[in-house]
XYZ file of C-alpha atoms in Angstrom:
747
model
C 5.264 22.327 43.595
C 2.897 19.595 44.013
C 2.874 17.958 47.316
C 3.415 14.107 46.918
C 4.047 12.251 50.286
C 3.476 8.916 51.745
C 3.516 7.787 55.401
C 5.582 5.042 57.290
C 4.913 4.741 60.734
C 7.500 2.599 63.254
C 6.208 2.965 66.683
C 8.164 3.546 70.101
C 5.496 2.905 72.730
C 5.574 3.191 76.443
C 5.616 -0.625 77.785
C 2.329 -1.304 79.947
C 3.810 -4.209 81.483
C 7.290 -4.814 82.930
C 9.128 -7.756 81.800
C 9.994 -10.381 84.291
C 13.761 -11.795 84.729
C 12.679 -14.359 82.355
C 11.212 -11.961 79.765
C 14.254 -10.001 79.659
C 15.742 -13.097 78.082
C 12.839 -13.996 75.908
C 11.660 -11.134 74.116
C 7.658 -10.668 73.029
C 4.716 -10.207 70.418
C 1.509 -11.733 69.088
C 0.410 -15.147 68.267
C -2.537 -17.197 67.729
C -4.335 -19.955 69.476
C -5.275 -22.857 67.264
C -3.873 -26.285 67.858
C -0.931 -26.007 65.391
C -0.876 -28.637 62.943
C 1.361 -27.179 60.480
C 4.700 -25.665 61.000
C 3.568 -22.084 58.960
C 0.687 -21.599 61.994
C 3.473 -21.201 64.700
C 3.742 -19.428 67.737
C 0.371 -21.629 67.994
C -0.347 -23.448 69.736
C 2.618 -22.509 72.331
C 1.587 -18.519 72.541
C -2.225 -18.908 73.103
C -4.652 -16.234 71.490
C -4.226 -13.462 74.508
C -0.474 -13.475 73.615
C 0.188 -15.738 76.779
C 3.392 -17.693 76.255
C 2.294 -21.072 78.168
C 4.591 -24.320 76.993
C 7.376 -25.782 78.260
C 10.743 -25.518 76.793
C 12.885 -29.107 77.444
C 16.462 -30.366 76.990
C 17.508 -33.815 78.215
C 19.371 -34.154 81.683
C 22.429 -35.038 80.081
C 22.502 -32.883 77.320
C 25.464 -30.808 75.589
C 25.596 -27.449 75.886
C 24.957 -27.126 72.361
C 21.164 -28.449 73.277
C 21.046 -25.573 75.768
C 22.422 -22.961 73.261
C 19.491 -23.868 70.786
C 16.875 -24.073 73.368
C 17.703 -20.312 74.265
C 17.185 -19.233 70.485
C 13.869 -20.904 70.198
C 12.889 -19.674 73.677
C 13.480 -16.093 72.925
C 12.269 -16.198 69.677
C 8.855 -17.705 70.897
C 8.553 -15.187 73.601
C 8.995 -12.292 70.863
C 5.491 -13.420 69.942
C 4.216 -13.066 73.622
C 2.284 -9.775 73.431
C -1.303 -8.395 72.698
C -2.780 -5.320 71.506
C -3.851 -2.410 73.849
C -4.135 1.260 74.160
C -0.603 2.994 73.950
C 1.071 6.613 74.555
C 4.191 7.964 73.841
C 5.718 8.480 70.519
C 5.849 7.565 66.459
C 8.764 7.659 64.028
C 7.154 8.452 61.002
C 8.485 8.870 57.436
C 7.424 11.237 54.931
C 7.922 10.428 50.904
C 8.393 13.685 49.417
C 10.294 15.168 46.065
C 13.983 16.317 46.985
C 15.973 18.616 44.683
C 16.765 21.236 42.926
C 14.334 24.290 43.247
C 11.633 24.205 40.780
C 10.906 28.040 40.774
C 13.450 31.003 39.869
C 15.761 28.955 38.417
C 16.080 29.576 34.634
C 17.537 27.444 31.809
C 19.396 29.198 28.924
C 19.377 27.348 25.415
C 22.664 28.624 25.095
C 23.885 29.666 28.858
C 22.528 27.240 30.760
C 24.190 26.025 34.404
C 25.144 22.309 34.890
C 22.431 20.509 36.245
C 23.524 18.301 38.989
C 22.059 16.176 42.185
C 24.485 13.966 44.427
C 27.843 13.498 45.487
C 30.497 16.056 44.481
C 27.930 18.850 43.827
C 28.051 22.737 44.860
C 25.551 23.425 47.564
C 24.335 26.313 44.642
C 23.159 23.937 42.178
C 22.241 20.612 43.762
C 20.650 18.713 46.658
C 22.372 15.373 47.839
C 19.453 12.926 46.489
C 21.347 9.949 46.223
C 21.946 8.165 49.267
C 25.401 6.579 49.701
C 26.121 3.438 51.235
C 28.943 2.890 53.560
C 30.708 0.150 54.914
C 34.051 -1.386 56.543
C 36.554 -3.811 54.823
C 39.884 -4.811 55.596
C 40.079 -1.660 58.844
C 38.942 0.924 56.060
C 35.907 2.982 55.693
C 34.344 2.901 52.159
C 31.776 4.912 50.834
C 29.933 4.083 47.432
C 28.320 7.348 45.993
C 26.741 8.222 42.982
C 25.459 11.717 41.579
C 23.977 13.039 38.591
C 25.247 15.593 36.051
C 23.226 17.135 33.071
C 25.225 19.618 30.890
C 24.189 21.024 27.548
C 20.274 21.324 28.303
C 18.631 23.560 25.878
C 15.066 25.604 25.639
C 14.312 26.479 21.979
C 12.434 29.093 21.264
C 9.047 27.523 21.781
C 10.473 26.518 25.380
C 10.853 22.710 23.769
C 13.776 21.137 25.923
C 16.572 18.824 25.139
C 19.251 16.654 26.656
C 21.633 15.949 24.048
C 23.038 12.369 23.806
C 25.572 11.486 26.388
C 24.757 14.633 28.724
C 22.718 13.103 31.203
C 25.454 11.118 33.251
C 24.768 8.888 36.348
C 28.148 8.367 37.884
C 28.954 5.976 40.397
C 32.241 5.877 42.302
C 34.196 4.341 45.494
C 35.775 6.447 48.588
C 37.993 4.592 50.531
C 38.882 6.460 53.898
C 37.769 9.564 51.846
C 40.155 9.269 48.772
C 38.735 8.416 45.583
C 40.151 4.731 44.430
C 40.119 2.359 41.260
C 37.238 0.011 41.011
C 38.595 -3.697 41.432
C 37.402 -6.967 42.872
C 35.575 -7.891 46.014
C 34.448 -4.578 46.179
C 30.725 -2.851 46.728
C 29.562 -0.397 44.389
C 26.533 1.737 44.172
C 24.541 2.097 40.690
C 21.049 3.409 40.139
C 20.782 3.269 44.039
C 21.300 -0.895 43.914
C 24.622 -1.784 45.739
C 26.525 -4.418 43.323
C 29.399 -7.018 44.176
C 32.365 -6.274 41.797
C 33.436 -9.609 40.432
C 35.959 -8.284 37.953
C 36.418 -4.613 36.233
C 38.588 -3.990 33.273
C 39.002 -0.196 31.995
C 37.394 0.107 28.669
C 36.618 -3.215 28.443
C 33.588 -4.534 31.021
C 32.553 -5.199 34.656
C 31.250 -8.108 36.344
C 28.679 -8.074 39.153
C 27.657 -10.503 41.609
C 26.758 -11.647 45.035
C 28.656 -12.959 47.778
C 27.994 -15.569 50.150
C 30.210 -16.318 53.435
C 30.108 -19.764 55.333
C 31.555 -18.763 58.728
C 33.636 -21.516 59.869
C 32.788 -24.336 57.363
C 33.659 -27.961 58.391
C 36.154 -28.561 55.548
C 35.409 -30.831 53.239
C 32.550 -28.643 52.466
C 30.426 -28.511 49.398
C 27.411 -26.777 47.644
C 25.474 -26.136 44.829
C 23.874 -22.751 43.170
C 21.525 -23.125 39.928
C 22.855 -26.459 38.737
C 26.854 -26.104 39.587
C 28.332 -27.880 42.103
C 31.750 -26.985 44.250
C 33.727 -27.760 47.214
C 36.411 -27.389 49.305
C 38.094 -30.676 49.393
C 41.016 -29.760 51.615
C 42.805 -27.034 53.496
C 46.711 -26.841 55.098
C 47.765 -24.714 57.813
C 49.186 -22.187 55.505
C 45.748 -21.214 54.024
C 45.930 -23.256 51.027
C 43.045 -24.966 49.645
C 41.780 -27.724 46.998
C 38.829 -26.402 45.210
C 36.793 -27.997 43.024
C 33.909 -26.114 40.365
C 31.686 -28.516 38.237
C 34.735 -30.843 37.958
C 37.158 -28.341 37.604
C 39.976 -28.841 40.130
C 42.575 -26.325 41.641
C 45.258 -27.490 43.944
C 47.305 -25.254 46.538
C 44.801 -21.788 45.936
C 43.035 -19.036 47.914
C 40.313 -18.777 45.129
C 39.202 -20.803 42.260
C 36.910 -19.135 39.497
C 34.807 -21.641 36.819
C 32.500 -19.496 34.508
C 30.327 -17.286 36.455
C 31.531 -18.798 40.008
C 34.526 -18.066 42.466
C 35.168 -19.933 45.493
C 37.427 -17.862 48.149
C 38.981 -19.802 51.609
C 40.243 -17.632 54.226
C 40.720 -17.793 57.914
C 41.875 -21.290 58.008
C 42.004 -23.464 61.067
C 43.782 -26.842 61.476
C 42.947 -28.974 64.261
C 43.976 -32.517 65.226
C 40.747 -33.861 64.165
C 39.217 -31.087 62.378
C 39.659 -28.355 59.800
C 37.356 -25.482 59.162
C 37.462 -22.368 56.720
C 35.482 -19.345 55.518
C 34.108 -20.090 52.383
C 33.125 -17.760 50.313
C 30.735 -18.113 47.255
C 30.850 -15.286 44.502
C 27.970 -15.616 41.906
C 28.261 -13.578 38.584
C 24.454 -12.126 38.129
C 25.523 -9.314 35.409
C 27.897 -8.041 33.051
C 28.097 -4.730 31.849
C 30.149 -3.736 28.439
C 32.104 -0.132 27.820
C 30.158 1.561 25.133
C 27.562 -1.015 24.879
C 23.680 -0.680 26.369
C 23.128 -1.114 29.773
C 21.136 -3.887 30.367
C 18.712 -2.695 32.910
C 17.463 0.325 30.892
C 18.577 0.133 27.195
C 18.196 4.321 26.909
C 21.622 4.455 28.545
C 25.185 3.105 27.429
C 27.756 1.876 29.804
C 31.302 4.106 30.182
C 33.870 2.516 31.819
C 36.729 4.778 30.602
C 37.690 5.744 33.823
C 39.116 3.324 36.273
C 37.559 4.803 39.169
C 33.945 5.343 37.618
C 30.919 3.550 36.445
C 29.236 6.007 34.313
C 25.887 5.632 32.642
C 24.996 8.250 29.885
C 21.945 8.892 27.590
C 22.054 6.827 24.432
C 19.800 9.019 22.545
C 18.485 12.756 22.607
C 16.045 13.347 25.415
C 13.356 16.008 24.454
C 10.083 17.347 26.332
C 8.425 19.340 24.028
C 5.687 19.803 26.678
C 5.923 20.190 30.212
C 6.922 16.918 32.023
C 9.799 14.716 33.249
C 12.315 12.347 32.378
C 13.501 9.610 34.485
C 17.429 8.719 34.857
C 18.937 4.941 34.598
C 16.299 2.743 36.239
C 14.111 5.476 37.713
C 16.948 6.391 39.911
C 16.039 10.032 39.774
C 13.611 11.963 38.139
C 14.326 15.635 35.768
C 11.387 17.371 35.782
C 10.501 20.422 32.974
C 8.405 22.516 35.526
C 8.072 25.799 33.558
C 4.232 27.000 33.706
C 2.993 30.457 32.043
C 2.473 32.157 35.153
C 5.694 31.608 36.071
C 7.628 32.660 32.644
C 8.969 35.892 32.187
C 10.166 37.736 28.978
C 13.563 39.848 29.613
C 15.082 42.182 27.136
C 19.118 41.315 26.475
C 21.271 43.448 24.416
C 24.349 42.486 22.771
C 26.566 45.569 21.511
C 29.227 45.789 19.087
C 31.060 48.641 18.496
C 33.641 50.066 15.872
C 36.645 51.295 17.519
C 39.578 53.254 16.915
C 41.287 52.493 20.339
C 43.386 49.316 20.660
C 43.487 46.008 22.135
C 46.505 45.815 24.325
C 48.590 43.699 26.752
C 52.039 44.438 28.408
C 54.743 42.831 30.286
C 55.872 44.707 33.471
C 57.973 44.683 36.612
C 55.546 45.683 39.584
C 57.704 47.432 42.277
C 54.747 47.549 44.682
C 54.406 43.785 44.748
C 58.190 43.089 43.894
C 56.964 40.574 40.939
C 56.353 40.620 37.466
C 52.580 41.177 35.854
C 51.571 40.044 32.413
C 48.368 41.679 30.948
C 47.304 39.503 27.878
C 45.446 40.531 25.084
C 43.560 38.138 22.683
C 45.249 35.697 20.205
C 48.658 36.405 22.075
C 50.411 33.894 24.449
C 53.434 34.142 27.004
C 56.311 31.453 26.357
C 59.402 30.555 28.596
C 62.668 28.861 27.443
C 63.678 25.587 28.905
C 67.376 26.337 29.520
C 68.141 22.422 29.340
C 66.578 21.651 26.005
C 66.251 25.397 24.526
C 62.724 24.490 23.985
C 59.939 27.226 24.495
C 56.838 26.099 26.455
C 53.442 28.027 27.409
C 53.047 29.861 30.903
C 49.994 31.539 32.117
C 50.180 35.088 31.451
C 48.735 36.701 34.557
C 49.709 38.616 37.805
C 52.619 37.866 40.328
C 54.928 36.008 37.778
C 57.626 34.521 39.165
C 60.980 35.070 36.972
C 64.506 34.302 37.232
C 67.672 35.910 36.378
C 68.677 35.268 32.830
C 64.931 33.800 31.834
C 64.430 33.926 28.027
C 60.540 34.789 27.141
C 58.612 35.094 24.041
C 55.365 37.061 23.494
C 53.897 35.243 20.557
C 50.997 36.758 18.676
C 48.204 34.893 17.037
C 49.761 35.162 13.457
C 53.281 33.725 14.704
C 55.020 37.091 14.944
C 56.390 37.262 18.457
C 58.595 39.920 20.512
C 61.688 37.977 22.251
C 63.156 39.440 25.371
C 65.731 38.512 28.178
C 64.664 39.034 32.092
C 67.554 40.850 34.631
C 66.983 40.470 38.332
C 70.518 41.092 39.803
C 70.768 44.414 38.728
C 67.810 46.010 38.693
C 64.949 44.334 37.392
C 64.197 45.078 33.786
C 63.793 43.853 30.367
C 66.771 43.517 27.889
C 67.957 42.358 24.386
C 64.325 42.879 23.184
C 64.057 41.570 19.553
C 60.732 41.468 17.336
C 60.724 38.748 14.709
C 58.064 39.241 12.433
C 56.112 36.431 10.106
C 57.633 37.832 7.273
C 61.047 37.405 8.764
C 61.787 40.941 9.312
C 63.902 41.409 12.794
C 63.992 44.562 14.454
C 65.776 45.431 18.021
C 63.975 47.498 20.413
C 67.076 48.593 22.096
C 66.070 52.174 23.403
C 62.652 53.258 25.344
C 60.069 54.411 22.839
C 61.338 52.060 20.031
C 58.258 50.375 18.855
C 57.729 47.960 15.779
C 54.373 47.141 13.840
C 54.410 43.801 12.528
C 52.990 42.880 9.482
C 49.636 41.078 11.408
C 49.261 44.728 12.640
C 50.723 44.124 16.027
C 52.650 47.122 17.539
C 55.277 46.269 20.121
C 56.651 49.134 22.565
C 59.321 49.379 24.528
C 58.041 51.432 27.157
C 60.694 51.788 29.653
C 63.765 49.111 31.075
C 60.838 47.480 32.969
C 58.114 47.302 30.593
C 56.909 45.926 27.011
C 53.655 46.498 25.668
C 51.660 44.834 22.305
C 48.688 46.542 20.941
C 46.362 45.503 18.015
C 43.514 46.949 16.416
C 40.200 45.312 17.396
C 36.867 46.344 18.986
C 34.610 45.043 21.837
C 31.537 42.967 22.379
C 29.145 43.463 25.194
C 27.039 40.461 25.680
C 24.974 39.197 29.173
C 26.907 41.977 31.361
C 30.257 40.516 30.172
C 32.708 42.469 27.907
C 34.704 40.108 25.087
C 37.110 41.008 22.483
C 37.645 40.457 18.464
C 40.741 41.316 16.653
C 40.913 41.694 12.692
C 42.648 38.612 11.464
C 42.350 36.614 14.658
C 39.722 33.736 14.820
C 37.272 33.721 17.866
C 35.563 36.034 20.439
C 37.764 36.352 23.190
C 37.585 37.233 27.408
C 40.366 38.136 28.868
C 42.664 36.825 26.166
C 41.168 33.102 26.138
C 38.818 32.421 23.375
C 35.340 30.885 24.187
C 34.372 27.846 22.865
C 30.763 27.557 24.587
C 27.804 30.028 23.272
C 27.955 32.998 25.020
C 24.394 33.795 26.043
C 20.546 32.539 25.822
C 18.985 33.189 22.155
C 21.894 33.549 20.373
C 25.271 32.165 19.285
C 28.228 34.756 19.085
C 30.771 33.858 16.423
C 34.158 35.767 15.009
C 36.273 34.284 12.550
C 38.756 37.025 11.792
C 36.761 39.652 9.995
C 33.136 38.483 9.987
C 30.981 38.870 13.432
C 28.188 36.228 13.095
C 24.576 36.240 15.469
C 22.944 32.864 15.272
C 19.083 32.876 16.553
C 17.485 29.634 18.241
C 15.266 29.639 15.061
C 18.229 29.257 12.649
C 18.262 32.962 11.115
C 21.937 34.356 11.106
C 23.159 37.621 10.739
C 26.401 38.883 9.959
C 28.542 41.949 9.989
C 32.083 42.170 7.931
C 34.971 44.282 9.173
C 38.135 45.592 7.916
C 40.854 47.923 9.243
C 43.539 50.302 8.357
C 46.674 51.022 10.255
C 44.678 52.348 13.631
C 41.141 51.796 12.938
C 38.707 48.857 13.228
C 35.341 49.476 11.208
C 32.419 48.043 9.244
C 32.829 47.075 6.029
C 29.365 45.251 5.344
C 26.739 44.056 6.974
C 23.544 41.776 6.430
C 20.961 42.452 9.068
C 17.180 43.251 9.171
C 16.038 46.954 8.678
C 17.282 49.343 11.259
C 15.037 49.413 14.157
C 13.039 46.242 12.890
C 12.588 42.781 14.520
C 13.835 39.581 13.292
C 11.208 36.647 13.334
C 12.378 35.141 16.481
C 11.792 39.116 18.090
C 15.356 40.521 18.369
C 15.324 43.919 17.508
C 18.467 45.321 15.468
C 19.373 49.273 16.309
C 22.361 51.158 14.724
C 23.752 54.227 14.503
C 24.674 56.539 11.721
C 28.499 55.690 12.291
C 27.770 52.198 12.041
C 25.718 52.458 8.941
C 28.197 54.721 7.055
C 30.524 52.130 5.815
C 34.499 52.521 6.260
C 33.430 54.877 9.049
C 35.266 54.754 12.551
C 32.516 55.218 14.736
C 29.357 53.504 15.383
C 27.562 50.771 17.064
C 25.499 48.262 16.534
C 23.023 47.136 19.223
C 20.789 43.869 19.371
C 17.938 43.590 21.631
C 16.301 39.961 22.411
C 13.735 38.376 23.882
C 15.139 35.899 26.719
C 12.420 33.129 27.494
C 13.246 31.587 30.739
C 12.013 27.906 31.802
C 12.187 26.133 35.108
C 13.394 22.648 35.848
C 13.788 20.734 39.233
C 16.275 17.501 39.159
C 16.121 15.307 42.122
C 14.018 11.856 43.698
C 11.596 10.620 46.108
C 13.255 10.389 49.160
C 11.815 9.559 52.855
C 12.194 12.299 55.496
C 12.297 10.640 58.839
C 10.945 12.555 61.893
C 9.577 11.600 65.598
C 6.446 12.876 67.268
C 4.760 12.775 70.283
C 1.029 12.568 70.567
C -0.661 15.887 69.457
C 2.751 17.211 68.095
C 3.129 18.511 64.302
C 5.821 19.227 61.889
C 6.209 20.770 58.531
C 7.245 19.002 55.370
C 7.571 21.689 52.733
C 3.899 23.111 52.238
C 2.234 20.040 54.503
C 1.923 19.598 58.319
C 2.204 16.214 59.899
C 0.488 16.072 62.918
C 0.343 12.624 65.425
C -3.144 12.386 66.440
C -2.887 8.432 68.339
C -0.865 5.596 68.276
C -1.673 1.746 68.961
C -0.542 0.068 71.892
C 1.431 -3.399 72.360
C 0.745 -4.968 76.029
C 4.305 -7.043 76.719
C 2.922 -10.492 78.213
C 5.034 -11.732 80.952
C 7.067 -15.243 80.290
C 6.208 -16.935 83.358
C 9.185 -18.637 85.822
C 9.753 -22.346 85.307
C 9.004 -22.585 81.503
C 12.240 -24.329 81.219
C 12.995 -28.077 82.383
C 14.675 -30.975 82.052
C 12.934 -34.282 80.748
C 13.270 -36.291 83.793
C 11.257 -33.324 85.375
C 8.108 -33.681 82.936
C 7.120 -36.818 83.058
C 3.510 -36.032 82.106
C 3.443 -32.726 80.529
C 0.453 -30.577 81.339
C 0.621 -28.155 78.277
C 2.685 -27.818 74.883
C 6.185 -29.104 74.710
C 9.001 -27.632 72.939
C 11.773 -30.247 72.823
C 15.337 -29.730 71.862
C 17.698 -32.628 71.603
C 16.849 -35.909 69.409
C 15.877 -39.344 71.170
C 19.287 -40.284 72.375
C 19.849 -37.157 74.512
C 16.232 -36.656 75.601
C 13.677 -38.809 76.671
C 10.733 -37.229 75.569
C 11.935 -36.473 72.041
C 12.486 -40.450 72.406
C 8.091 -40.384 73.252
C 7.007 -37.927 71.004
C 8.706 -39.578 67.793
C 8.032 -42.942 69.559
C 11.563 -44.646 69.280
C 14.257 -46.040 71.371
C 16.487 -44.164 73.419
C 18.994 -46.672 73.013
C 21.814 -46.787 71.009
C 21.736 -47.026 67.860
C 17.977 -47.272 67.517
C 17.629 -43.404 68.640
C 19.840 -41.944 65.709
C 18.243 -44.284 63.143
C 16.019 -41.689 61.307
C 19.033 -38.816 60.733
C 22.820 -38.944 59.403
C 25.652 -37.127 59.122
C 24.756 -33.246 58.512
C 21.053 -33.743 58.942
C 18.504 -32.453 61.548
C 14.544 -32.793 61.950
C 11.863 -30.312 62.792
C 8.868 -32.227 63.581
C 5.343 -30.868 64.947
C 3.369 -34.111 66.764
C -0.201 -33.692 67.823
C -1.415 -35.083 70.618
C 2.084 -36.285 71.707
C 1.171 -35.934 75.515
C -2.433 -36.336 75.569
C -3.992 -33.417 74.233
C -0.802 -31.514 74.189
C 1.387 -31.104 71.058
C 5.073 -31.236 71.046
C 7.643 -29.426 68.707
C 10.759 -31.710 68.688
C 14.086 -30.286 67.257
C 17.061 -32.327 66.747
C 20.433 -33.265 64.965
C 22.448 -36.259 64.190
C 25.037 -34.583 66.267
C 24.777 -31.216 68.686
C 25.827 -28.612 65.862
C 22.800 -29.909 64.020
C 20.606 -29.231 66.434
C 21.972 -25.583 66.840
C 21.734 -25.176 63.264
C 17.706 -26.457 63.366
C 16.846 -24.462 66.263
C 18.126 -20.983 64.856
C 15.851 -21.943 61.264
C 13.200 -22.176 63.825
C 14.074 -18.716 65.519
C 14.861 -17.032 62.360
C 11.181 -18.282 60.467
C 9.607 -16.904 63.791
C 11.072 -13.578 63.588
C 10.078 -13.465 59.680
C 13.337 -14.222 57.915
C 12.342 -16.868 55.185
C 15.618 -18.878 55.860
C 13.952 -22.133 53.936
C 12.393 -19.785 51.108
C 8.918 -20.418 51.574
C 9.215 -24.250 52.899
C 8.851 -23.871 56.430
C 5.458 -25.408 56.132
C 3.929 -29.348 57.394
C 4.622 -31.111 60.264
C 8.084 -32.610 59.296
C 11.027 -31.225 57.698
C 14.536 -33.245 57.406
C 17.098 -30.256 56.935
C 20.447 -30.332 55.257
C 23.302 -28.711 57.860
C 26.266 -29.215 55.557
C 26.580 -25.472 54.878
C 27.170 -24.985 58.918
C 25.760 -21.944 59.223
C 21.585 -21.264 59.502
C 21.500 -19.513 56.707
C 23.052 -21.828 54.206
C 20.288 -24.923 55.515
C 18.137 -26.079 53.034
C 15.212 -28.570 53.094
C 16.093 -32.386 51.854
C 12.693 -33.714 52.192
């Protein structure tokens, strides 16, 4: 197999410098040095080029605890930017990207007897490797597992090794387990389709499924409002019982816990009602996709959506998928890859035989009391079924003809032949286990009792019923056997189908041919379309060849099959003889799977094999942790003349340095003139205190200051909370969402 892999390294390095007590609170990483004139250049100038955090974090002397919380958030994130590169030692976590799937050698596909190709959840270990990762989550104290698996059936390989997967037979199935049990799909569940997680907004069996995203605003202050792609919505009021007034695009619903208009749903839960404030967890569910049953899948129109099962979403190939040459086919949205990997040096051609014999021996079955196991046994015969009478309705129903049957005293049963003739009998278990009241009812309306041991009757269809003893009834018919692919099959005159163990075979029997039997004619069809026939007839005891249409004896067909028969077969109307067909079996190999990341941890100099490739870790880079010195946190009254850059948390009303940096009065109401309710300020002021820059983080009230501080902290850690707008020197934020992830830029 071709080796294809990529490496992704996550370093786990020995720390070179120990953290001080303050550094444990504040974290670490690298920063620039230039005087900051733009928020996008943070953490500079508060972290210098050598990785040292060199700034004050200042709150007001009379600040509320909220300002202190905000200061901790900001200080921790700045300190995580206080590192420098340097030599290191230790270990590295490495991920190797490789193709993982079923074996690509010594695994044949037979055009008429192929195994099912399977990968993922629910597959047996013999024919699959789980290459589609599950997604697990916890909801309402239940463990959910969103799983998907691919199943490919009816793959065919023609005589030229062209491969085809018929329409509908490459299926990617997505389903959901709760606490280990497969469950119906329903709203508010998360399911995994083509390696992507989707939130179910609505699911209708044989109808459609709406999918989307859910955003939760925890402890949102009520009234609460928001907008999404031009739509407006609000939770106008809530009561202590958990009900709400919800408005979406002007459509209001009163006394509800959820409200849906178009593709938007607003949910309300965890309501808290206080004397002056009301809060609730508000959920915004937006529909982003809608898939319809038996319609094209919008993300990959090669596949259609099947919603016929309430527990599954299935994607099936819409048209035949074919490969005339070696190559690959990809699944829905490239979720997996099917490789057709046969090569000349791997291909082998085998001789495979089918033998059809004339036979004077009879096919037979029986019902018999087994004294060794103290149970009734039934041996089946092609075309015959066993039925039991229901004592209440007096109707007969089919039961399995097999070993260890449990029958009760007085049970009335039928052995029904393929032509409708049958033997009816009654079971006696109270005075010895025996069969009584045996009557044979022929399809021609003849009724014959079998009252004594040895009595027998042959129906007009040719089946002979014999009462062997009190505990045994046999039935026999004229027919013969067919041997193919190591298995033995039966055929009967007048009864259609090729049987194995009494069960008619509905699938092709082996590679390179299709075996069929319609009651008197045996058909052998080769992959190139050539069809050969043998017509049988019977007398009272024998099954013999009446005519045949075959290539000349001991010659090959155009496909390459060799036909050989003996004199008894060639002598029509004979009772002995056999036909042997030997054909070339052409094998091809496949692999089904996906590219996956294989994680490993290596020490410097360590090695580990991945497939045929060995990975060795030669060296690792180092990170020097820069301790944050004691004394960086200050009250505003302690920093009359700053001697380094200043991070100011809290507005002018609560922090005198904020008033000085912004050039406003600290007196009320002038100190709050620039902000209104649900607003916050983030502003960089160059040369605010001589040569030193100030970063001011302030809110209209304490909660707004905390949210603005969390936005700065998140942006420093690489989370794009403001969607690319964390730039410039001044931002006014809308904090009405109540959580930092919902904060937006006003100006």
